[in-house]
PDB file of C-alpha atoms in Angstrom:
ATOM      1  CA  UNK A  21      14.005 -95.972  55.544  1.00  0.00           C
ATOM      2  CA  UNK A  22      14.234 -94.971  51.890  1.00  0.00           C
ATOM      3  CA  UNK A  23      16.248 -96.086  48.864  1.00  0.00           C
ATOM      4  CA  UNK A  24      17.034 -93.804  45.941  1.00  0.00           C
ATOM      5  CA  UNK A  25      18.774 -95.006  42.776  1.00  0.00           C
ATOM      6  CA  UNK A  26      20.897 -92.915  40.424  1.00  0.00           C
ATOM      7  CA  UNK A  27      23.446 -93.619  37.726  1.00  0.00           C
ATOM      8  CA  UNK A  28      26.168 -91.690  35.978  1.00  0.00           C
ATOM      9  CA  UNK A  29      27.903 -92.362  32.682  1.00  0.00           C
ATOM     10  CA  UNK A  30      31.700 -92.200  32.581  1.00  0.00           C
ATOM     11  CA  UNK A  31      33.844 -92.211  29.435  1.00  0.00           C
ATOM     12  CA  UNK A  32      37.121 -94.025  30.020  1.00  0.00           C
ATOM     13  CA  UNK A  33      40.285 -94.723  28.048  1.00  0.00           C
ATOM     14  CA  UNK A  34      40.914 -98.226  29.437  1.00  0.00           C
ATOM     15  CA  UNK A  35      44.385 -99.501  30.362  1.00  0.00           C
ATOM     16  CA  UNK A  36      44.174 -98.498  34.051  1.00  0.00           C
ATOM     17  CA  UNK A  37      42.420 -95.180  33.471  1.00  0.00           C
ATOM     18  CA  UNK A  38      41.606 -93.660  36.878  1.00  0.00           C
ATOM     19  CA  UNK A  39      38.580 -91.348  37.170  1.00  0.00           C
ATOM     20  CA  UNK A  40      37.665 -89.371  40.294  1.00  0.00           C
ATOM     21  CA  UNK A  41      33.921 -89.814  40.918  1.00  0.00           C
ATOM     22  CA  UNK A  42      33.691 -88.025  44.270  1.00  0.00           C
ATOM     23  CA  UNK A  43      32.020 -84.804  43.109  1.00  0.00           C
ATOM     24  CA  UNK A  44      29.549 -86.558  40.814  1.00  0.00           C
ATOM     25  CA  UNK A  45      28.505 -88.908  43.624  1.00  0.00           C
ATOM     26  CA  UNK A  46      28.125 -86.021  46.066  1.00  0.00           C
ATOM     27  CA  UNK A  47      25.982 -84.189  43.479  1.00  0.00           C
ATOM     28  CA  UNK A  48      23.599 -87.175  43.401  1.00  0.00           C
ATOM     29  CA  UNK A  49      23.495 -87.203  47.208  1.00  0.00           C
ATOM     30  CA  UNK A  50      22.633 -83.494  47.157  1.00  0.00           C
ATOM     31  CA  UNK A  51      19.765 -84.235  44.707  1.00  0.00           C
ATOM     32  CA  UNK A  52      18.556 -86.952  47.059  1.00  0.00           C
ATOM     33  CA  UNK A  53      16.190 -86.483  49.983  1.00  0.00           C
ATOM     34  CA  UNK A  54      18.273 -88.903  52.079  1.00  0.00           C
ATOM     35  CA  UNK A  55      20.352 -87.294  54.796  1.00  0.00           C
ATOM     36  CA  UNK A  56      21.742 -90.174  56.853  1.00  0.00           C
ATOM     37  CA  UNK A  57      22.558 -93.749  55.813  1.00  0.00           C
ATOM     38  CA  UNK A  58      24.829 -95.338  53.222  1.00  0.00           C
ATOM     39  CA  UNK A  59      25.879 -94.786  49.641  1.00  0.00           C
ATOM     40  CA  UNK A  60      26.594 -97.826  47.469  1.00  0.00           C
ATOM     41  CA  UNK A  61      28.728 -97.128  44.373  1.00  0.00           C
ATOM     42  CA  UNK A  62      28.827 -99.947  41.789  1.00  0.00           C
ATOM     43  CA  UNK A  63      30.439-100.036  38.343  1.00  0.00           C
ATOM     44  CA  UNK A  64      28.603-102.207  35.825  1.00  0.00           C
ATOM     45  CA  UNK A  65      30.952-104.549  33.954  1.00  0.00           C
ATOM     46  CA  UNK A  66      33.656-107.118  34.636  1.00  0.00           C
ATOM     47  CA  UNK A  67      36.756-105.096  33.694  1.00  0.00           C
ATOM     48  CA  UNK A  68      36.594-102.095  36.047  1.00  0.00           C
ATOM     49  CA  UNK A  69      36.600-101.491  39.789  1.00  0.00           C
ATOM     50  CA  UNK A  70      35.799 -98.926  42.479  1.00  0.00           C
ATOM     51  CA  UNK A  71      37.900 -97.902  45.486  1.00  0.00           C
ATOM     52  CA  UNK A  72      39.099 -94.885  47.472  1.00  0.00           C
ATOM     53  CA  UNK A  73      42.510 -93.227  47.271  1.00  0.00           C
ATOM     54  CA  UNK A  74      44.202 -89.897  47.631  1.00  0.00           C
ATOM     55  CA  UNK A  75      43.646 -88.830  44.032  1.00  0.00           C
ATOM     56  CA  UNK A  76      46.926 -87.267  42.976  1.00  0.00           C
ATOM     57  CA  UNK A  77      49.172 -87.902  39.933  1.00  0.00           C
ATOM     58  CA  UNK A  78      51.890 -89.822  41.789  1.00  0.00           C
ATOM     59  CA  UNK A  79      49.462 -92.295  43.323  1.00  0.00           C
ATOM     60  CA  UNK A  80      47.587 -92.709  40.042  1.00  0.00           C
ATOM     61  CA  UNK A  81      50.894 -93.680  38.446  1.00  0.00           C
ATOM     62  CA  UNK A  82      51.737 -95.977  41.385  1.00  0.00           C
ATOM     63  CA  UNK A  83      48.427 -97.798  40.901  1.00  0.00           C
ATOM     64  CA  UNK A  84      49.072 -98.330  37.207  1.00  0.00           C
ATOM     65  CA  UNK A  85      52.556 -99.686  37.947  1.00  0.00           C
ATOM     66  CA  UNK A  86      51.186-101.950  40.699  1.00  0.00           C
ATOM     67  CA  UNK A  87      48.559-103.503  38.441  1.00  0.00           C
ATOM     68  CA  UNK A  88      51.112-103.934  35.650  1.00  0.00           C
ATOM     69  CA  UNK A  89      53.249-105.965  38.076  1.00  0.00           C
ATOM     70  CA  UNK A  90      50.328-107.983  39.506  1.00  0.00           C
ATOM     71  CA  UNK A  91      48.570-108.800  36.235  1.00  0.00           C
ATOM     72  CA  UNK A  92      50.710-107.755  33.259  1.00  0.00           C
ATOM     73  CA  UNK A  93      48.959-107.337  29.911  1.00  0.00           C
ATOM     74  CA  UNK A  94      51.865-109.104  28.170  1.00  0.00           C
ATOM     75  CA  UNK A  95      51.370-112.641  29.518  1.00  0.00           C
ATOM     76  CA  UNK A  96      48.907-115.351  28.457  1.00  0.00           C
ATOM     77  CA  UNK A  97      45.571-115.675  30.281  1.00  0.00           C
ATOM     78  CA  UNK A  98      43.200-118.646  30.065  1.00  0.00           C
ATOM     79  CA  UNK A  99      40.355-116.175  29.464  1.00  0.00           C
ATOM     80  CA  UNK A 100      41.779-115.669  25.972  1.00  0.00           C
ATOM     81  CA  UNK A 101      41.008-119.311  25.127  1.00  0.00           C
ATOM     82  CA  UNK A 102      37.294-118.520  25.440  1.00  0.00           C
ATOM     83  CA  UNK A 103      36.960-115.079  23.890  1.00  0.00           C
ATOM     84  CA  UNK A 104      40.246-114.121  22.167  1.00  0.00           C
ATOM     85  CA  UNK A 105      39.622-110.477  23.057  1.00  0.00           C
ATOM     86  CA  UNK A 106      42.989-109.700  24.639  1.00  0.00           C
ATOM     87  CA  UNK A 107      41.597-108.500  27.957  1.00  0.00           C
ATOM     88  CA  UNK A 108      42.271-111.396  30.321  1.00  0.00           C
ATOM     89  CA  UNK A 109      44.501-109.108  32.374  1.00  0.00           C
ATOM     90  CA  UNK A 110      41.588-106.653  32.689  1.00  0.00           C
ATOM     91  CA  UNK A 111      39.320-109.257  34.263  1.00  0.00           C
ATOM     92  CA  UNK A 112      42.011-110.399  36.700  1.00  0.00           C
ATOM     93  CA  UNK A 113      42.718-106.821  37.792  1.00  0.00           C
ATOM     94  CA  UNK A 114      39.039-105.976  38.223  1.00  0.00           C
ATOM     95  CA  UNK A 115      38.471-109.087  40.334  1.00  0.00           C
ATOM     96  CA  UNK A 116      41.235-107.945  42.688  1.00  0.00           C
ATOM     97  CA  UNK A 117      39.762-104.464  43.085  1.00  0.00           C
ATOM     98  CA  UNK A 118      36.008-105.336  43.171  1.00  0.00           C
ATOM     99  CA  UNK A 119      33.113-103.485  41.510  1.00  0.00           C
ATOM    100  CA  UNK A 120      31.559-101.712  44.493  1.00  0.00           C
ATOM    101  CA  UNK A 121      32.081 -99.689  47.634  1.00  0.00           C
ATOM    102  CA  UNK A 122      29.784 -98.648  50.483  1.00  0.00           C
ATOM    103  CA  UNK A 123      30.330 -95.261  52.145  1.00  0.00           C
ATOM    104  CA  UNK A 124      28.620 -93.886  55.272  1.00  0.00           C
ATOM    105  CA  UNK A 125      26.339 -90.905  54.659  1.00  0.00           C
ATOM    106  CA  UNK A 126      26.215 -88.415  57.544  1.00  0.00           C
ATOM    107  CA  UNK A 127      24.401 -85.074  57.406  1.00  0.00           C
ATOM    108  CA  UNK A 128      24.006 -85.287  53.631  1.00  0.00           C
ATOM    109  CA  UNK A 129      27.711 -85.875  52.899  1.00  0.00           C
ATOM    110  CA  UNK A 130      29.885 -88.917  52.322  1.00  0.00           C
ATOM    111  CA  UNK A 131      31.998 -89.535  55.415  1.00  0.00           C
ATOM    112  CA  UNK A 132      35.410 -89.557  53.706  1.00  0.00           C
ATOM    113  CA  UNK A 133      38.822 -88.563  55.003  1.00  0.00           C
ATOM    114  CA  UNK A 134      40.366 -85.238  54.003  1.00  0.00           C
ATOM    115  CA  UNK A 135      42.488 -86.832  51.265  1.00  0.00           C
ATOM    116  CA  UNK A 136      40.114 -89.658  50.349  1.00  0.00           C
ATOM    117  CA  UNK A 137      38.316 -89.669  47.011  1.00  0.00           C
ATOM    118  CA  UNK A 138      36.136 -92.304  45.343  1.00  0.00           C
ATOM    119  CA  UNK A 139      37.629 -93.511  42.068  1.00  0.00           C
ATOM    120  CA  UNK A 140      36.802 -95.821  39.193  1.00  0.00           C
ATOM    121  CA  UNK A 141      39.643 -97.691  37.508  1.00  0.00           C
ATOM    122  CA  UNK A 142      38.941 -99.016  34.020  1.00  0.00           C
ATOM    123  CA  UNK A 143      41.254-101.924  33.228  1.00  0.00           C
ATOM    124  CA  UNK A 144      39.852-102.896  29.820  1.00  0.00           C
ATOM    125  CA  UNK A 145      42.023-102.842  26.698  1.00  0.00           C
ATOM    126  CA  UNK A 146      39.918-100.191  24.946  1.00  0.00           C
ATOM    127  CA  UNK A 147      37.902 -97.044  25.712  1.00  0.00           C
ATOM    128  CA  UNK A 148      34.511 -97.655  27.309  1.00  0.00           C
ATOM    129  CA  UNK A 149      31.349 -95.876  28.363  1.00  0.00           C
ATOM    130  CA  UNK A 150      30.891 -97.060  31.934  1.00  0.00           C
ATOM    131  CA  UNK A 151      27.671 -96.983  33.910  1.00  0.00           C
ATOM    132  CA  UNK A 152      28.132 -96.309  37.606  1.00  0.00           C
ATOM    133  CA  UNK A 153      25.116 -97.038  39.795  1.00  0.00           C
ATOM    134  CA  UNK A 154      24.705 -94.973  42.960  1.00  0.00           C
ATOM    135  CA  UNK A 155      22.214 -96.327  45.469  1.00  0.00           C
ATOM    136  CA  UNK A 156      21.510 -94.170  48.518  1.00  0.00           C
ATOM    137  CA  UNK A 157      19.815 -95.867  51.465  1.00  0.00           C
ATOM    138  CA  UNK A 158      18.761 -94.251  54.724  1.00  0.00           C
ATOM    139  CA  UNK A 159      16.603 -91.676  56.427  1.00  0.00           C
ATOM    140  CA  UNK A 160      15.501 -88.554  54.634  1.00  0.00           C
ATOM    141  CA  UNK A 161      15.763 -85.033  55.935  1.00  0.00           C
ATOM    142  CA  UNK A 162      12.203 -85.085  57.257  1.00  0.00           C
ATOM    143  CA  UNK A 163      12.978 -88.094  59.478  1.00  0.00           C
ATOM    144  CA  UNK A 164      15.858 -86.352  61.263  1.00  0.00           C
TER     145      UNK A 164
END
């Protein structure tokens, strides 16, 4: 059993910016010697999340509208009492989505559905440089 760690840097615009990470993650898997196991994808920070979707413009818009209904940026949040940074809604949204995802790795590829991509959603109220950690765990090609 082996573990290999990678990270990628992602520039985001904030305010529910959705970024498809699928190809960048698969590139790290291809660099890896691990062939079978799991891939953990984790975004560092408390105002972004990771999930899978069918990455297409209509669904991206649906997600933004959903999060605007669930945690609107226009209401008061208790978080503002501590930091006064205007991003209470960002923290609430990120806590609903979660910061990580684990994906099965089979024959050197993520086992995703045909229309399933791995995405990052940045909820913060400003552009950010996000670090995404990719940890690949499993058996390498020589063990197969």
